[in-house]
mmCIF file of C-alpha atoms in Angstrom:
data_model
loop_
_atom_site.group_PDB
_atom_site.id
_atom_site.type_symbol
_atom_site.label_atom_id
_atom_site.label_comp_id
_atom_site.label_asym_id
_atom_site.label_seq_id
_atom_site.Cartn_x
_atom_site.Cartn_y
_atom_site.Cartn_z
ATOM 1 C CA MET A 1 119.557 38.295 -9.892
ATOM 2 C CA ASN A 2 121.641 36.721 -7.144
ATOM 3 C CA PHE A 3 119.340 35.583 -4.373
ATOM 4 C CA HIS A 4 119.980 33.130 -1.560
ATOM 5 C CA LEU A 5 117.328 32.001 0.908
ATOM 6 C CA LYS A 6 118.869 32.435 4.357
ATOM 7 C CA LYS A 7 117.656 31.880 7.908
ATOM 8 C CA ASP A 8 117.326 35.645 8.447
ATOM 9 C CA THR A 9 115.680 36.454 5.089
ATOM 10 C CA ARG A 10 112.621 38.666 5.658
ATOM 11 C CA ILE A 11 109.727 36.439 4.553
ATOM 12 C CA TYR A 12 106.116 37.581 4.458
ATOM 13 C CA VAL A 13 103.561 34.747 4.515
ATOM 14 C CA ALA A 14 100.245 36.172 3.336
ATOM 15 C CA GLY A 15 97.352 34.000 4.480
ATOM 16 C CA HIS A 16 99.314 32.460 7.350
ATOM 17 C CA LYS A 17 96.187 31.045 9.032
ATOM 18 C CA GLY A 18 95.041 29.076 5.980
ATOM 19 C CA LEU A 19 95.987 25.587 4.865
ATOM 20 C CA ILE A 20 99.037 26.441 2.744
ATOM 21 C CA GLY A 21 100.153 29.555 4.633
ATOM 22 C CA SER A 22 100.140 27.815 8.015
ATOM 23 C CA ALA A 23 102.206 24.964 6.557
ATOM 24 C CA PHE A 24 104.866 27.479 5.473
ATOM 25 C CA VAL A 25 104.907 29.017 8.957
ATOM 26 C CA ARG A 26 105.313 25.538 10.502
ATOM 27 C CA PHE A 27 108.210 24.791 8.149
ATOM 28 C CA PHE A 28 109.984 28.095 8.838
ATOM 29 C CA LYS A 29 109.623 27.743 12.614
ATOM 30 C CA LYS A 30 110.787 24.118 12.578
ATOM 31 C CA ASN A 31 113.846 25.084 10.525
ATOM 32 C CA HIS A 32 114.731 28.116 12.670
ATOM 33 C CA PHE A 33 114.035 30.943 10.229
ATOM 34 C CA THR A 34 114.152 34.103 12.322
ATOM 35 C CA ASN A 35 112.380 36.787 10.290
ATOM 36 C CA ILE A 36 108.885 35.564 9.419
ATOM 37 C CA ILE A 37 106.272 38.281 8.952
ATOM 38 C CA THR A 38 102.536 37.587 9.297
ATOM 39 C CA ARG A 39 99.390 39.720 9.524
ATOM 40 C CA ASP A 40 95.767 38.668 9.812
ATOM 41 C CA ARG A 41 92.915 40.474 8.045
ATOM 42 C CA ARG A 42 92.202 42.711 11.046
ATOM 43 C CA GLU A 43 95.770 44.020 10.828
ATOM 44 C CA LEU A 44 96.137 44.145 7.036
ATOM 45 C CA GLU A 45 93.442 44.157 4.339
ATOM 46 C CA LEU A 46 95.171 43.099 1.119
ATOM 47 C CA THR A 47 92.214 44.226 -1.011
ATOM 48 C CA SER A 48 93.187 47.784 0.038
ATOM 49 C CA GLU A 49 95.932 49.252 -2.151
ATOM 50 C CA SER A 50 96.976 51.850 0.433
ATOM 51 C CA GLU A 51 97.157 49.364 3.324
ATOM 52 C CA THR A 52 99.164 46.931 1.201
ATOM 53 C CA ASN A 53 101.620 49.609 0.063
ATOM 54 C CA ASN A 54 102.077 50.962 3.596
ATOM 55 C CA PHE A 55 102.758 47.462 4.912
ATOM 56 C CA PHE A 56 105.373 46.687 2.228
ATOM 57 C CA ARG A 57 106.992 50.094 2.727
ATOM 58 C CA GLU A 58 107.302 49.500 6.475
ATOM 59 C CA MET A 59 108.273 45.812 6.537
ATOM 60 C CA GLN A 60 110.376 45.562 3.322
ATOM 61 C CA PRO A 61 109.919 41.788 2.829
ATOM 62 C CA GLU A 62 112.472 40.068 0.597
ATOM 63 C CA VAL A 63 110.324 36.979 -0.072
ATOM 64 C CA VAL A 64 106.537 36.841 -0.303
ATOM 65 C CA VAL A 65 104.459 33.655 -0.104
ATOM 66 C CA LEU A 66 101.079 34.738 -1.492
ATOM 67 C CA ALA A 67 98.797 32.141 0.083
ATOM 68 C CA ALA A 68 96.024 34.659 0.824
ATOM 69 C CA GLY A 69 92.838 34.697 -1.204
ATOM 70 C CA LYS A 70 89.246 33.554 -1.329
ATOM 71 C CA VAL A 71 88.959 29.785 -1.736
ATOM 72 C CA GLY A 72 86.127 27.279 -1.406
ATOM 73 C CA GLY A 73 84.524 24.128 -2.714
ATOM 74 C CA ILE A 74 82.056 23.539 -5.563
ATOM 75 C CA ILE A 75 79.072 25.070 -3.719
ATOM 76 C CA ALA A 76 80.855 28.297 -2.802
ATOM 77 C CA ASN A 77 82.348 28.660 -6.300
ATOM 78 C CA ARG A 78 78.932 28.141 -7.874
ATOM 79 C CA ASP A 79 77.052 30.532 -5.581
ATOM 80 C CA PHE A 80 79.551 33.403 -5.117
ATOM 81 C CA PRO A 81 81.491 33.778 -8.395
ATOM 82 C CA ALA A 82 81.709 37.583 -8.147
ATOM 83 C CA ASP A 83 83.354 37.358 -4.716
ATOM 84 C CA PHE A 84 85.879 34.828 -5.990
ATOM 85 C CA ILE A 85 86.962 36.837 -9.022
ATOM 86 C CA THR A 86 86.964 40.337 -7.500
ATOM 87 C CA GLN A 87 88.633 39.524 -4.175
ATOM 88 C CA ASN A 88 91.366 37.374 -5.700
ATOM 89 C CA LEU A 89 92.117 39.831 -8.522
ATOM 90 C CA SER A 90 92.254 42.698 -6.042
ATOM 91 C CA ILE A 91 94.669 40.909 -3.687
ATOM 92 C CA GLN A 92 96.900 39.799 -6.558
ATOM 93 C CA LEU A 93 97.082 43.251 -8.137
ATOM 94 C CA ASN A 94 97.846 45.025 -4.860
ATOM 95 C CA VAL A 95 100.460 42.532 -3.690
ATOM 96 C CA PHE A 96 102.194 42.270 -7.086
ATOM 97 C CA ASN A 97 102.387 46.052 -7.465
ATOM 98 C CA ALA A 98 103.727 46.510 -3.933
ATOM 99 C CA ALA A 99 106.254 43.689 -4.430
ATOM 100 C CA LEU A 100 107.531 45.420 -7.571
ATOM 101 C CA LYS A 101 107.595 48.863 -5.977
ATOM 102 C CA PHE A 102 109.428 47.775 -2.835
ATOM 103 C CA ASN A 103 111.939 45.400 -4.454
ATOM 104 C CA VAL A 104 110.764 41.986 -3.296
ATOM 105 C CA LYS A 105 113.319 39.430 -4.506
ATOM 106 C CA LYS A 106 110.988 36.405 -4.888
ATOM 107 C CA LEU A 107 107.219 36.016 -4.773
ATOM 108 C CA ILE A 108 105.510 32.611 -4.829
ATOM 109 C CA PHE A 109 102.061 32.810 -6.440
ATOM 110 C CA PHE A 110 99.680 29.863 -6.173
ATOM 111 C CA GLY A 111 97.749 29.131 -9.326
ATOM 112 C CA SER A 112 95.169 26.353 -9.451
ATOM 113 C CA SER A 113 94.467 23.202 -11.433
ATOM 114 C CA CYS A 114 91.026 24.823 -12.041
ATOM 115 C CA MET A 115 92.780 26.939 -14.696
ATOM 116 C CA TYR A 116 93.142 23.937 -17.009
ATOM 117 C CA PRO A 117 90.460 23.194 -19.629
ATOM 118 C CA LYS A 118 87.593 21.026 -18.345
ATOM 119 C CA ASN A 119 88.335 18.332 -20.938
ATOM 120 C CA SER A 120 92.102 18.709 -20.962
ATOM 121 C CA PRO A 121 94.274 15.755 -22.046
ATOM 122 C CA GLN A 122 95.669 13.887 -19.032
ATOM 123 C CA PRO A 123 98.077 14.371 -17.382
ATOM 124 C CA MET A 124 97.782 18.150 -17.752
ATOM 125 C CA ASN A 125 100.960 19.773 -19.044
ATOM 126 C CA GLU A 126 101.584 23.433 -18.177
ATOM 127 C CA ASN A 127 101.362 24.284 -21.906
ATOM 128 C CA PHE A 128 97.670 23.266 -21.933
ATOM 129 C CA ILE A 129 96.596 26.258 -19.814
ATOM 130 C CA GLY A 130 94.419 28.569 -21.899
ATOM 131 C CA ASP A 131 93.623 25.910 -24.527
ATOM 132 C CA GLY A 132 89.955 25.632 -23.539
ATOM 133 C CA GLN A 133 87.156 26.564 -21.147
ATOM 134 C CA PRO A 134 87.675 25.628 -17.468
ATOM 135 C CA GLU A 135 85.010 23.657 -15.601
ATOM 136 C CA GLU A 136 81.865 25.808 -15.267
ATOM 137 C CA THR A 137 81.414 25.865 -11.474
ATOM 138 C CA SER A 138 84.898 27.268 -10.823
ATOM 139 C CA ILE A 139 85.312 29.529 -13.854
ATOM 140 C CA ALA A 140 85.402 32.839 -11.907
ATOM 141 C CA TYR A 141 88.080 31.558 -9.522
ATOM 142 C CA ALA A 142 89.986 30.024 -12.448
ATOM 143 C CA ALA A 143 89.887 33.346 -14.327
ATOM 144 C CA ALA A 144 91.398 35.200 -11.367
ATOM 145 C CA LYS A 145 94.153 32.611 -11.003
ATOM 146 C CA TYR A 146 94.855 32.643 -14.746
ATOM 147 C CA ALA A 147 95.186 36.429 -14.611
ATOM 148 C CA GLY A 148 97.642 36.063 -11.715
ATOM 149 C CA LEU A 149 99.720 33.576 -13.680
ATOM 150 C CA LYS A 150 99.831 35.911 -16.688
ATOM 151 C CA MET A 151 100.688 38.864 -14.435
ATOM 152 C CA CYS A 152 103.687 36.927 -13.077
ATOM 153 C CA GLN A 153 104.921 36.175 -16.583
ATOM 154 C CA ALA A 154 104.345 39.743 -17.803
ATOM 155 C CA LEU A 155 106.145 41.307 -14.834
ATOM 156 C CA ASN A 156 109.102 38.948 -15.237
ATOM 157 C CA HIS A 157 109.306 39.656 -18.984
ATOM 158 C CA GLN A 158 108.952 43.432 -18.794
ATOM 159 C CA ASN A 159 111.387 43.799 -15.883
ATOM 160 C CA ASN A 160 113.866 41.176 -17.162
ATOM 161 C CA THR A 161 113.759 39.220 -13.917
ATOM 162 C CA ILE A 162 112.380 35.970 -12.519
ATOM 163 C CA SER A 163 111.028 37.386 -9.273
ATOM 164 C CA PHE A 164 107.401 36.306 -9.692
ATOM 165 C CA ILE A 165 107.088 32.517 -9.479
ATOM 166 C CA PRO A 166 103.734 30.929 -10.423
ATOM 167 C CA VAL A 167 103.273 27.398 -9.104
ATOM 168 C CA ILE A 168 100.235 25.154 -9.644
ATOM 169 C CA PRO A 169 99.682 22.683 -6.798
ATOM 170 C CA ASN A 170 96.932 20.137 -7.239
ATOM 171 C CA SER A 171 94.284 19.694 -4.519
ATOM 172 C CA ALA A 172 96.023 20.510 -1.230
ATOM 173 C CA TYR A 173 94.976 18.924 2.060
ATOM 174 C CA GLY A 174 96.365 18.452 5.543
ATOM 175 C CA PRO A 175 96.466 20.091 8.993
ATOM 176 C CA ASN A 176 94.567 23.369 9.310
ATOM 177 C CA ASP A 177 92.307 22.590 6.351
ATOM 178 C CA ASN A 178 88.892 24.277 6.290
ATOM 179 C CA PHE A 179 86.302 21.898 7.733
ATOM 180 C CA ASP A 180 83.333 24.239 7.273
ATOM 181 C CA PRO A 181 80.456 22.035 5.999
ATOM 182 C CA HIS A 182 79.391 24.643 3.410
ATOM 183 C CA ASN A 183 82.769 25.841 2.167
ATOM 184 C CA SER A 184 85.322 23.021 2.346
ATOM 185 C CA HIS A 185 87.189 21.041 -0.281
ATOM 186 C CA VAL A 186 86.602 17.348 -0.802
ATOM 187 C CA ILE A 187 88.890 15.651 1.761
ATOM 188 C CA ALA A 188 87.931 17.976 4.623
ATOM 189 C CA ALA A 189 84.246 17.692 3.662
ATOM 190 C CA LEU A 190 84.372 13.880 3.621
ATOM 191 C CA ILE A 191 86.232 13.635 6.936
ATOM 192 C CA LEU A 192 83.659 15.892 8.589
ATOM 193 C CA LYS A 193 80.692 14.017 7.083
ATOM 194 C CA PHE A 194 81.917 10.545 8.022
ATOM 195 C CA HIS A 195 82.997 11.661 11.499
ATOM 196 C CA GLU A 196 79.587 13.186 12.225
ATOM 197 C CA ALA A 197 77.705 10.235 10.715
ATOM 198 C CA LYS A 198 79.587 7.837 12.968
ATOM 199 C CA ALA A 199 79.075 10.031 16.039
ATOM 200 C CA LEU A 200 75.322 10.204 15.357
ATOM 201 C CA ASN A 201 75.143 6.514 14.372
ATOM 202 C CA LYS A 202 73.532 7.357 11.025
ATOM 203 C CA PRO A 203 72.627 4.301 8.896
ATOM 204 C CA SER A 204 73.731 6.016 5.681
ATOM 205 C CA ILE A 205 75.513 9.080 4.324
ATOM 206 C CA SER A 206 74.683 11.019 1.132
ATOM 207 C CA LEU A 207 77.587 12.332 -0.956
ATOM 208 C CA TRP A 208 77.534 14.699 -3.925
ATOM 209 C CA GLY A 209 77.773 13.517 -7.514
ATOM 210 C CA SER A 210 78.511 10.098 -8.960
ATOM 211 C CA GLY A 211 81.841 9.476 -7.209
ATOM 212 C CA LEU A 212 83.428 8.773 -10.602
ATOM 213 C CA PRO A 213 85.601 11.901 -11.105
ATOM 214 C CA LYS A 214 89.268 11.464 -10.281
ATOM 215 C CA ARG A 215 91.377 13.917 -8.311
ATOM 216 C CA GLU A 216 95.057 14.214 -7.407
ATOM 217 C CA PHE A 217 95.763 15.225 -3.814
ATOM 218 C CA VAL A 218 99.016 16.740 -2.513
ATOM 219 C CA TYR A 219 99.769 16.832 1.206
ATOM 220 C CA VAL A 220 100.351 20.448 2.127
ATOM 221 C CA ASP A 221 103.798 19.961 3.714
ATOM 222 C CA ASP A 222 104.981 18.447 0.413
ATOM 223 C CA ILE A 223 103.808 21.588 -1.399
ATOM 224 C CA VAL A 224 105.938 23.677 0.968
ATOM 225 C CA LEU A 225 109.015 21.532 0.302
ATOM 226 C CA ALA A 226 108.485 21.908 -3.453
ATOM 227 C CA CYS A 227 108.311 25.706 -3.124
ATOM 228 C CA ILE A 228 111.435 25.838 -0.934
ATOM 229 C CA LYS A 229 113.324 23.838 -3.559
ATOM 230 C CA ILE A 230 112.079 26.236 -6.261
ATOM 231 C CA LEU A 231 113.248 29.229 -4.198
ATOM 232 C CA LYS A 232 116.718 27.734 -3.863
ATOM 233 C CA ILE A 233 117.468 26.925 -7.506
ATOM 234 C CA GLU A 234 118.441 29.001 -10.534
ATOM 235 C CA LEU A 235 115.171 29.545 -12.406
ATOM 236 C CA SER A 236 114.538 30.017 -16.100
ATOM 237 C CA MET A 237 111.510 31.543 -17.827
ATOM 238 C CA GLU A 238 110.885 28.161 -19.488
ATOM 239 C CA LEU A 239 110.455 26.400 -16.127
ATOM 240 C CA LEU A 240 107.484 28.596 -15.162
ATOM 241 C CA PRO A 241 104.673 28.005 -14.455
ATOM 242 C CA ILE A 242 105.386 24.728 -12.693
ATOM 243 C CA ASN A 243 102.906 22.056 -11.594
ATOM 244 C CA ILE A 244 103.187 20.498 -8.132
ATOM 245 C CA GLY A 245 101.596 17.055 -8.284
ATOM 246 C CA VAL A 246 102.252 13.560 -6.952
ATOM 247 C CA GLY A 247 101.744 11.859 -10.322
ATOM 248 C CA GLU A 248 98.690 9.728 -9.502
ATOM 249 C CA ASP A 249 95.017 10.314 -8.817
ATOM 250 C CA ILE A 250 92.104 8.549 -7.141
ATOM 251 C CA SER A 251 88.359 8.467 -7.778
ATOM 252 C CA ILE A 252 86.144 10.294 -5.293
ATOM 253 C CA LYS A 253 84.383 6.958 -4.694
ATOM 254 C CA MET A 254 87.640 5.232 -3.717
ATOM 255 C CA LEU A 255 88.641 8.219 -1.591
ATOM 256 C CA ALA A 256 85.312 8.055 0.258
ATOM 257 C CA GLU A 257 85.816 4.339 0.920
ATOM 258 C CA LYS A 258 89.317 5.033 2.335
ATOM 259 C CA ILE A 259 87.983 7.704 4.693
ATOM 260 C CA LYS A 260 85.031 5.507 5.687
ATOM 261 C CA ARG A 261 87.440 2.703 6.688
ATOM 262 C CA MET A 262 89.816 5.103 8.465
ATOM 263 C CA ILE A 263 87.011 6.556 10.599
ATOM 264 C CA ASN A 264 85.449 3.096 11.022
ATOM 265 C CA TYR A 265 81.994 4.164 9.887
ATOM 266 C CA SER A 266 79.734 1.152 9.312
ATOM 267 C CA GLY A 267 76.833 2.757 7.422
ATOM 268 C CA GLU A 268 76.118 2.900 3.699
ATOM 269 C CA ILE A 269 77.272 5.500 1.161
ATOM 270 C CA GLU A 270 74.603 6.914 -1.156
ATOM 271 C CA TRP A 271 75.618 8.992 -4.191
ATOM 272 C CA ASP A 272 73.397 11.935 -5.187
ATOM 273 C CA SER A 273 73.945 12.134 -8.939
ATOM 274 C CA SER A 274 71.665 15.194 -9.191
ATOM 275 C CA LYS A 275 74.559 17.204 -7.709
ATOM 276 C CA PRO A 276 77.491 18.392 -9.890
ATOM 277 C CA ASP A 277 80.637 16.305 -10.319
ATOM 278 C CA GLY A 278 82.999 19.034 -11.501
ATOM 279 C CA ALA A 279 85.720 18.200 -14.023
ATOM 280 C CA PRO A 280 85.988 14.451 -14.812
ATOM 281 C CA ARG A 281 89.726 14.332 -14.100
ATOM 282 C CA LYS A 282 92.522 16.713 -13.044
ATOM 283 C CA LEU A 283 95.881 14.929 -13.012
ATOM 284 C CA LEU A 284 98.916 17.195 -13.371
ATOM 285 C CA ASP A 285 101.988 16.441 -15.465
ATOM 286 C CA ASN A 286 104.697 16.623 -12.787
ATOM 287 C CA SER A 287 107.728 16.096 -15.022
ATOM 288 C CA LYS A 288 109.033 19.665 -14.521
ATOM 289 C CA ILE A 289 108.958 19.558 -10.725
ATOM 290 C CA GLN A 290 110.535 16.097 -10.744
ATOM 291 C CA SER A 291 113.312 17.390 -13.019
ATOM 292 C CA ILE A 292 114.514 19.724 -10.244
ATOM 293 C CA GLY A 293 114.656 16.886 -7.722
ATOM 294 C CA TRP A 294 111.323 17.122 -5.850
ATOM 295 C CA LYS A 295 109.171 14.099 -5.060
ATOM 296 C CA SER A 296 106.256 13.878 -2.639
ATOM 297 C CA LYS A 297 107.014 12.237 0.721
ATOM 298 C CA ILE A 298 103.508 11.725 2.120
ATOM 299 C CA ASP A 299 101.184 9.320 0.281
ATOM 300 C CA ILE A 300 97.388 9.571 0.445
ATOM 301 C CA ASP A 301 96.959 6.965 3.216
ATOM 302 C CA GLU A 302 99.473 8.588 5.556
ATOM 303 C CA GLY A 303 98.207 12.049 4.636
ATOM 304 C CA LEU A 304 94.607 11.152 5.490
ATOM 305 C CA GLN A 305 95.699 9.741 8.867
ATOM 306 C CA LEU A 306 97.667 12.919 9.684
ATOM 307 C CA THR A 307 94.770 15.134 8.602
ATOM 308 C CA TYR A 308 92.215 13.200 10.660
ATOM 309 C CA LYS A 309 94.515 13.261 13.688
ATOM 310 C CA TRP A 310 94.734 17.052 13.403
ATOM 311 C CA PHE A 311 90.940 17.257 12.999
ATOM 312 C CA LEU A 312 90.347 15.205 16.150
ATOM 313 C CA GLU A 313 92.762 17.328 18.146
ATOM 314 C CA ASN A 314 91.555 20.712 16.886
ATOM 315 C CA LYS A 315 88.038 20.528 15.463
ATOM 316 C CA ALA A 316 86.107 17.477 16.603
#
């Protein structure tokens, strides 16, 4: 299929208010794309098949960035597994079917590093997906994402196309992250905790787990640039799915120390080892994404500064 991403391509960003979706909107506006389509949940409920079909019929998007879905940290994944699996499966099924029915040229689907086996060899190559049980606390979310990945591959195979593009970014962070204390991912949660502890002059701060697990973090604008590069190249079935990772990870303990120094908090850190750690390590093999010429631009130190600056301007 001949497809060229142009400034007037009709692009639907689903989940445009979230971390990844809002980064795509920022990129498209900055680069003068003229036909960006967005809807919030009051205007379009993607868990409704009829609403989704009517929207695609009316708007006829050529490219879809599927950044909508239910996401959350360890606590939310542990406590609401049914919500995570049903809502994400429903959105994926409705959007994929509508994209097929109304001739979408390219659809970016975001998988998750949660899909990999809990004790996967490191770094995690795309071929390892499905080789073992994911980490227990996120298994419902991982199952929904794994189903989405397999749906992409099945649709491409059966329709002899490469329209459905599954990408697997590692832990995303940056402007417009979710700083809800009960439902955020690790960087946003730590920034909020240290910021509040400093403001309240607390002598110490308690953090979940041992601090020993390692995680790989990808600044959200880098994820967008990777996806744009993928949209612009000639794809093969063998290239997909494709990890988006920076190639190095950091322990939660070291990350906490970085954020503590950045915020200039002078108290002590206490680790509550009665709380779950999650998977011991989740470093992605990024050789595929590097082979097409992508490399991250924002390292963890700069990314944390940019994220905290956004937090101070918008949330604090």
